[in-house]
Amino acid sequence: MICSDLTFAASANAIVYCGATPIFIDSNHETWNLAPQLLALELDACAKRGKLPKAAVVVDLYGQCADYNPIVEICSRYSVPIIEDSAEAFGATYNGVQAGRFGVMAVFSFNGNKILTTSGGGMLVSDNPHYIEQARFLSQQARDPAPHYEHSQIGYNYRLSNLLAAIGRGQLERLDEKVAKKRTINTFYREALSDLPGIEFMPEAYYGKSNYWLTVILITPEKFGADREEVHLALDEENIESRPIWKPMHLQPVFKDCRFRGGSVSKDLFDRGLCLPSGTQMTEEDLERVVKIIKDCCKAT
Ligand SMILES: Cc1ncc(COP(=O)(O)O)c(C=O)c1O
C-alpha cells in the first residue's frame, strides 16, 4: 500500500497490521504532504511491474490537507482507493470541503493531544455503508450474528466507549472555536518570529485552511546561528515541551526494507523542523515566553 512518508508511525503500522507492505512517498516543499508527482511516478512504475497497490494512505499533516485534486485524479486513473489519514486535521478544509471527504474512508484521532479529544480513540468515516458495517463488526471482536458467541473472522477491540463518544460530541460543538484559537496561536508565532534570520513556517497551501493543530517551524542553522535541537533543548530547560517533526518512515529502522519514492524533502523537513507548543489553553504570556527563548537562541550576526 502507498503511504505518506512524513507521518507518525501509526499510519504505516496500520498497513502492516493488515499483512500489507508500505511504499513510502516523499513530501513536497509547498505543502509538506505527499507529492502528487511522485505518486504518479510510483503508480506508473507499479502498473509496469503489473502489481498495483491495494490502497493509498494519504496523510493530512499537522492539520493541513494533502493536495487532493491531483491525488484523487492519479489514484482513480489506476483504481487505487484512498484512505485519508486525517488524524491531525479535524476541522481543516480543502477548497472549502472538510478533511475526511476525499477517500473511500477517512480516520480521525481523538487522542489526548489532538484538537478534539476524548482522551483516546478515534473515528472512521465513509460514505459507503458496507465499510461502516464491516468496521463496526471488526471493531467488536467480529461477532457473527448468532444467539451465542460465534466467530468466523479475527476481530479487534477497537470500539470507542459510549462515555468517550459523549465527551467527543460535547467537544464537537467547540470545534470552530478551537480551530480559531489554533490559528490565533499560529499568527502570534508568525508575527513574533518570521523576521528572524533562518526561521520559516510550515506553508499554508493556497487550496485550503489548516486547523494548525501544531505550529511548526524550520530552523536553518547557518542563518539562525543554532540548530533545531539547540532550540528544543533551550525550551526543555525551561520545562516547555517542543518536538522535532515526525522522523520520515523511510528512515525508521522498522521500515528500512520498504520501498521509498522520493528525494530528501521529508528528511530535510525532519532535520530542520520543530513543533512549537500549540495548546489551546496557552495564554499570550505563555506564547511570549516561548518566543523569548527562541529569540535568545538566535546567534545570527
Ligand atoms: C498522522 C497520524 N495518524 C494516526 C495517528 C494515530 O492516532 P491514535 O493515537 O488516535 O491511534 C496519529 C496520532 O498521533 C497521527 O498523527
Tab-separated table of C-alpha atoms and ligand atoms in Angstrom:
chain	number	residue	atom	x	y	z
A	1	MET	CA	0.000	0.000	0.000
A	2	ILE	CA	1.086	3.552	-0.705
A	3	CYS	CA	1.724	5.679	2.403
A	4	SER	CA	2.849	9.264	3.039
A	5	ASP	CA	6.479	9.191	4.174
A	6	LEU	CA	6.296	12.144	6.552
A	7	THR	CA	3.864	10.989	9.204
A	8	PHE	CA	3.510	9.353	12.586
A	9	ALA	CA	4.268	5.613	12.561
A	10	ALA	CA	0.592	4.809	13.218
A	11	SER	CA	-0.237	5.455	9.521
A	12	ALA	CA	2.219	2.799	8.378
A	13	ASN	CA	1.694	0.413	11.289
A	14	ALA	CA	-1.966	0.020	10.311
A	15	ILE	CA	-0.815	-1.143	6.868
A	16	VAL	CA	1.458	-3.780	8.388
A	17	TYR	CA	-1.279	-4.987	10.793
A	18	CYS	CA	-3.221	-5.990	7.660
A	19	GLY	CA	-0.317	-8.056	6.348
A	20	ALA	CA	0.441	-5.478	3.647
A	21	THR	CA	3.718	-3.685	2.892
A	22	PRO	CA	4.011	0.110	2.766
A	23	ILE	CA	5.581	2.009	-0.143
A	24	PHE	CA	6.552	5.452	1.130
A	25	ILE	CA	6.166	8.607	-0.959
A	26	ASP	CA	8.131	11.758	-0.173
A	27	SER	CA	6.575	15.165	0.548
A	28	ASN	CA	6.845	18.355	-1.489
A	29	HIS	CA	8.125	21.622	-0.055
A	30	GLU	CA	4.927	23.547	-0.895
A	31	THR	CA	2.594	21.505	1.324
A	32	TRP	CA	4.884	19.126	3.287
A	33	ASN	CA	2.320	16.471	2.332
A	34	LEU	CA	2.583	13.609	-0.150
A	35	ALA	CA	3.918	14.876	-3.503
A	36	PRO	CA	1.381	14.086	-6.274
A	37	GLN	CA	4.078	13.927	-8.999
A	38	LEU	CA	5.968	11.239	-7.077
A	39	LEU	CA	2.736	9.310	-6.520
A	40	ALA	CA	2.107	9.369	-10.279
A	41	LEU	CA	5.627	8.078	-10.983
A	42	GLU	CA	5.281	5.306	-8.416
A	43	LEU	CA	1.854	4.140	-9.636
A	44	ASP	CA	3.146	4.176	-13.201
A	45	ALA	CA	6.112	2.013	-12.163
A	46	CYS	CA	3.776	-0.328	-10.220
A	47	ALA	CA	1.494	-0.659	-13.261
A	48	LYS	CA	4.501	-1.506	-15.470
A	49	ARG	CA	5.555	-4.180	-12.967
A	50	GLY	CA	1.971	-5.497	-13.113
A	51	LYS	CA	1.306	-5.068	-9.400
A	52	LEU	CA	-0.722	-2.063	-8.302
A	53	PRO	CA	-1.086	-1.172	-4.612
A	54	LYS	CA	-4.348	-2.154	-2.942
A	55	ALA	CA	-4.822	1.349	-1.480
A	56	ALA	CA	-3.102	4.620	-0.633
A	57	VAL	CA	-2.960	6.029	2.913
A	58	VAL	CA	-2.731	9.794	2.401
A	59	VAL	CA	-1.931	11.865	5.496
A	60	ASP	CA	-3.156	15.411	6.241
A	61	LEU	CA	-0.032	16.599	8.009
A	62	TYR	CA	-0.121	18.816	11.106
A	63	GLY	CA	-3.663	19.866	10.245
A	64	GLN	CA	-3.146	20.677	6.566
A	65	CYS	CA	-4.940	18.656	3.880
A	66	ALA	CA	-2.879	16.965	1.192
A	67	ASP	CA	-3.432	18.225	-2.370
A	68	TYR	CA	-6.428	16.029	-3.192
A	69	ASN	CA	-7.385	17.196	-6.702
A	70	PRO	CA	-4.277	15.694	-8.334
A	71	ILE	CA	-4.026	12.829	-5.817
A	72	VAL	CA	-7.623	11.693	-6.430
A	73	GLU	CA	-7.125	12.032	-10.196
A	74	ILE	CA	-3.937	9.934	-10.178
A	75	CYS	CA	-5.354	7.267	-7.864
A	76	SER	CA	-8.564	6.915	-9.865
A	77	ARG	CA	-6.518	6.540	-13.070
A	78	TYR	CA	-5.080	3.362	-11.523
A	79	SER	CA	-8.206	2.401	-9.497
A	80	VAL	CA	-6.303	2.711	-6.220
A	81	PRO	CA	-8.683	3.643	-3.374
A	82	ILE	CA	-7.598	6.393	-0.984
A	83	ILE	CA	-7.773	6.071	2.793
A	84	GLU	CA	-7.404	9.531	4.240
A	85	ASP	CA	-5.428	9.712	7.478
A	86	SER	CA	-6.951	12.890	8.893
A	87	ALA	CA	-5.878	12.065	12.448
A	88	GLU	CA	-4.357	15.533	12.806
A	89	ALA	CA	-6.734	17.505	10.603
A	90	PHE	CA	-10.194	17.573	12.184
A	91	GLY	CA	-11.730	20.897	11.163
A	92	ALA	CA	-9.300	21.609	8.300
A	93	THR	CA	-10.643	22.233	4.797
A	94	TYR	CA	-9.541	21.712	1.192
A	95	ASN	CA	-11.190	24.088	-1.290
A	96	GLY	CA	-13.888	24.639	1.318
A	97	VAL	CA	-14.542	20.902	1.839
A	98	GLN	CA	-13.876	19.305	5.234
A	99	ALA	CA	-10.879	16.998	5.693
A	100	GLY	CA	-12.030	13.396	5.620
A	101	ARG	CA	-14.184	13.734	2.452
A	102	PHE	CA	-11.554	12.711	-0.113
A	103	GLY	CA	-11.036	8.995	0.278
A	104	VAL	CA	-13.274	5.936	0.258
A	105	MET	CA	-12.867	6.297	4.008
A	106	ALA	CA	-11.020	8.531	6.459
A	107	VAL	CA	-9.835	8.314	10.041
A	108	PHE	CA	-9.624	10.945	12.765
A	109	SER	CA	-7.797	10.679	16.072
A	110	PHE	CA	-9.264	11.825	19.375
A	111	ASN	CA	-6.029	11.114	21.231
A	112	GLY	CA	-5.200	13.359	24.196
A	113	ASN	CA	-3.040	15.759	22.182
A	114	LYS	CA	-5.483	16.316	19.288
A	115	ILE	CA	-7.646	19.339	18.542
A	116	LEU	CA	-10.741	17.437	19.641
A	117	THR	CA	-10.044	14.796	22.241
A	118	THR	CA	-11.833	12.039	24.093
A	119	SER	CA	-8.531	11.154	25.853
A	120	GLY	CA	-8.109	8.236	23.458
A	121	GLY	CA	-9.784	6.608	20.482
A	122	GLY	CA	-10.853	7.946	17.145
A	123	MET	CA	-13.381	7.744	14.336
A	124	LEU	CA	-13.630	6.146	10.930
A	125	VAL	CA	-15.921	7.833	8.401
A	126	SER	CA	-17.131	6.711	4.993
A	127	ASP	CA	-19.992	7.303	2.580
A	128	ASN	CA	-20.054	3.560	1.958
A	129	PRO	CA	-22.420	1.842	4.450
A	130	HIS	CA	-20.773	-1.555	3.814
A	131	TYR	CA	-17.396	-0.283	5.013
A	132	ILE	CA	-19.008	1.169	8.141
A	133	GLU	CA	-20.880	-2.060	8.840
A	134	GLN	CA	-17.696	-4.114	8.395
A	135	ALA	CA	-15.684	-1.711	10.590
A	136	ARG	CA	-18.308	-1.979	13.368
A	137	PHE	CA	-18.193	-5.747	13.053
A	138	LEU	CA	-14.377	-5.983	13.202
A	139	SER	CA	-14.060	-3.382	15.972
A	140	GLN	CA	-16.168	-5.501	18.339
A	141	GLN	CA	-14.288	-8.796	18.043
A	142	ALA	CA	-16.101	-9.859	14.850
A	143	ARG	CA	-19.122	-11.424	16.484
A	144	ASP	CA	-21.216	-13.271	13.905
A	145	PRO	CA	-24.989	-12.895	14.145
A	146	ALA	CA	-25.883	-15.860	16.373
A	147	PRO	CA	-27.596	-16.339	19.761
A	148	HIS	CA	-24.227	-17.497	21.218
A	149	TYR	CA	-20.663	-16.165	20.626
A	150	GLU	CA	-19.765	-17.274	17.104
A	151	HIS	CA	-16.663	-16.068	15.214
A	152	SER	CA	-15.725	-16.808	11.638
A	153	GLN	CA	-13.150	-13.988	11.412
A	154	ILE	CA	-10.480	-12.464	13.633
A	155	GLY	CA	-11.726	-9.220	15.189
A	156	TYR	CA	-10.333	-6.390	17.292
A	157	ASN	CA	-11.313	-4.496	20.398
A	158	TYR	CA	-11.262	-1.083	18.672
A	159	ARG	CA	-14.622	0.259	19.836
A	160	LEU	CA	-14.926	3.781	21.233
A	161	SER	CA	-16.879	3.571	24.514
A	162	ASN	CA	-20.218	5.369	24.864
A	163	LEU	CA	-18.730	7.546	27.574
A	164	LEU	CA	-15.847	8.742	25.376
A	165	ALA	CA	-18.209	9.255	22.432
A	166	ALA	CA	-20.337	11.513	24.641
A	167	ILE	CA	-17.260	13.584	25.560
A	168	GLY	CA	-16.414	13.850	21.845
A	169	ARG	CA	-19.914	15.019	20.937
A	170	GLY	CA	-19.689	17.692	23.602
A	171	GLN	CA	-16.359	18.909	22.228
A	172	LEU	CA	-17.645	18.900	18.663
A	173	GLU	CA	-19.715	21.972	19.495
A	174	ARG	CA	-16.480	23.854	20.235
A	175	LEU	CA	-14.560	22.769	17.131
A	176	ASP	CA	-14.769	26.147	15.334
A	177	GLU	CA	-13.629	27.912	18.482
A	178	LYS	CA	-10.660	25.531	18.856
A	179	VAL	CA	-9.602	25.956	15.214
A	180	ALA	CA	-9.843	29.727	15.634
A	181	LYS	CA	-7.650	29.556	18.766
A	182	LYS	CA	-5.060	27.352	16.992
A	183	ARG	CA	-4.970	29.831	14.127
A	184	THR	CA	-4.521	32.738	16.538
A	185	ILE	CA	-1.555	30.914	18.099
A	186	ASN	CA	-0.051	30.394	14.645
A	187	THR	CA	-0.492	34.072	13.771
A	188	PHE	CA	1.131	35.101	17.058
A	189	TYR	CA	4.216	32.976	16.379
A	190	ARG	CA	4.415	34.167	12.763
A	191	GLU	CA	4.262	37.805	13.757
A	192	ALA	CA	6.847	37.323	16.501
A	193	LEU	CA	9.349	35.082	14.703
A	194	SER	CA	9.062	35.491	10.919
A	195	ASP	CA	11.632	38.281	10.811
A	196	LEU	CA	14.337	36.208	12.488
A	197	PRO	CA	17.001	35.012	10.044
A	198	GLY	CA	16.756	31.289	9.272
A	199	ILE	CA	13.186	30.814	10.536
A	200	GLU	CA	10.421	29.629	8.198
A	201	PHE	CA	6.902	28.420	8.943
A	202	MET	CA	5.087	25.415	7.518
A	203	PRO	CA	3.396	26.993	4.490
A	204	GLU	CA	-0.370	27.107	4.371
A	205	ALA	CA	-1.220	25.754	0.925
A	206	TYR	CA	-3.317	28.027	-1.302
A	207	TYR	CA	-6.036	25.381	-1.625
A	208	GLY	CA	-7.180	25.123	1.965
A	209	LYS	CA	-7.402	26.154	5.547
A	210	SER	CA	-5.231	24.368	8.080
A	211	ASN	CA	-6.531	23.709	11.577
A	212	TYR	CA	-2.936	24.441	12.724
A	213	TRP	CA	-3.085	21.510	15.115
A	214	LEU	CA	0.572	22.312	15.704
A	215	THR	CA	2.553	25.347	14.623
A	216	VAL	CA	5.735	24.070	13.002
A	217	ILE	CA	8.883	25.999	12.116
A	218	LEU	CA	12.027	25.219	10.157
A	219	ILE	CA	15.334	26.431	11.521
A	220	THR	CA	18.249	26.830	9.119
A	221	PRO	CA	21.287	26.717	11.444
A	222	GLU	CA	23.646	28.514	9.034
A	223	LYS	CA	21.364	31.569	9.123
A	224	PHE	CA	19.870	31.315	12.621
A	225	GLY	CA	23.096	30.519	14.434
A	226	ALA	CA	21.652	27.499	16.277
A	227	ASP	CA	20.014	24.296	15.108
A	228	ARG	CA	16.603	22.909	15.922
A	229	GLU	CA	17.975	20.630	18.633
A	230	GLU	CA	19.553	23.570	20.465
A	231	VAL	CA	16.208	25.365	20.420
A	232	HIS	CA	14.437	22.185	21.527
A	233	LEU	CA	16.840	21.838	24.479
A	234	ALA	CA	16.607	25.534	25.414
A	235	LEU	CA	12.814	25.205	25.646
A	236	ASP	CA	13.156	21.930	27.525
A	237	GLU	CA	15.377	23.603	30.127
A	238	GLU	CA	12.500	25.960	30.874
A	239	ASN	CA	10.181	22.966	31.176
A	240	ILE	CA	8.486	23.816	27.859
A	241	GLU	CA	7.692	20.908	25.568
A	242	SER	CA	8.503	21.137	21.872
A	243	ARG	CA	9.134	18.250	19.464
A	244	PRO	CA	11.178	17.607	16.336
A	245	ILE	CA	8.804	16.931	13.446
A	246	TRP	CA	7.958	13.308	12.556
A	247	LYS	CA	11.000	11.328	11.522
A	248	PRO	CA	10.175	10.105	7.999
A	249	MET	CA	9.079	6.497	7.715
A	250	HIS	CA	11.764	5.550	5.170
A	251	LEU	CA	14.396	6.450	7.816
A	252	GLN	CA	12.820	4.323	10.531
A	253	PRO	CA	14.706	1.103	11.312
A	254	VAL	CA	11.480	-0.892	11.351
A	255	PHE	CA	10.655	0.140	7.751
A	256	LYS	CA	14.198	0.065	6.345
A	257	ASP	CA	13.350	-2.657	3.803
A	258	CYS	CA	10.290	-0.861	2.381
A	259	ARG	CA	10.271	0.916	-0.965
A	260	PHE	CA	10.670	4.680	-0.908
A	261	ARG	CA	9.927	7.038	-3.791
A	262	GLY	CA	11.425	10.474	-3.474
A	263	GLY	CA	14.467	12.522	-2.618
A	264	SER	CA	15.358	14.385	0.532
A	265	VAL	CA	12.375	16.677	1.181
A	266	SER	CA	10.956	14.822	4.194
A	267	LYS	CA	14.471	14.283	5.565
A	268	ASP	CA	15.259	17.987	5.226
A	269	LEU	CA	11.995	18.911	6.979
A	270	PHE	CA	12.853	16.473	9.762
A	271	ASP	CA	16.394	17.821	10.126
A	272	ARG	CA	15.212	21.421	10.475
A	273	GLY	CA	11.644	21.155	11.773
A	274	LEU	CA	10.387	21.887	15.274
A	275	CYS	CA	6.792	21.718	16.530
A	276	LEU	CA	6.123	24.588	18.886
A	277	PRO	CA	3.828	24.432	21.919
A	278	SER	CA	0.357	24.967	20.439
A	279	GLY	CA	-2.183	24.006	23.115
A	280	THR	CA	-5.456	25.901	23.010
A	281	GLN	CA	-5.133	26.686	26.727
A	282	MET	CA	-1.991	28.767	26.116
A	283	THR	CA	-2.141	32.407	27.171
A	284	GLU	CA	-0.411	35.312	25.443
A	285	GLU	CA	2.093	35.277	28.313
A	286	ASP	CA	2.900	31.601	27.643
A	287	LEU	CA	3.427	32.349	23.961
A	288	GLU	CA	5.644	35.298	24.761
A	289	ARG	CA	7.827	33.079	26.991
A	290	VAL	CA	8.316	30.607	24.120
A	291	VAL	CA	9.108	33.400	21.680
A	292	LYS	CA	11.670	34.958	24.034
A	293	ILE	CA	13.545	31.660	24.461
A	294	ILE	CA	13.638	31.115	20.692
A	295	LYS	CA	14.836	34.681	20.102
A	296	ASP	CA	17.562	34.197	22.725
A	297	CYS	CA	18.813	31.148	20.784
A	298	CYS	CA	19.341	33.212	17.638
A	299	LYS	CA	23.057	33.823	17.273
A	300	ALA	CA	22.905	35.251	13.763
A	301	THR	CA	25.384	38.054	13.246
B	1	LIG	C1	-0.978	11.063	11.202
B	1	LIG	C2	-1.456	10.222	12.352
B	1	LIG	N1	-2.051	9.051	12.073
B	1	LIG	C3	-2.526	8.260	13.054
B	1	LIG	C4	-2.420	8.619	14.383
B	1	LIG	C5	-2.929	7.665	15.417
B	1	LIG	O1	-3.980	8.131	16.133
B	1	LIG	P1	-4.340	7.464	17.539
B	1	LIG	O2	-3.293	7.895	18.506
B	1	LIG	O3	-5.686	8.019	17.857
B	1	LIG	O4	-4.358	5.993	17.323
B	1	LIG	C6	-1.853	9.828	14.726
B	1	LIG	C7	-1.791	10.231	16.149
B	1	LIG	O5	-0.963	10.808	16.715
B	1	LIG	C8	-1.324	10.648	13.686
B	1	LIG	O6	-0.714	11.814	13.975
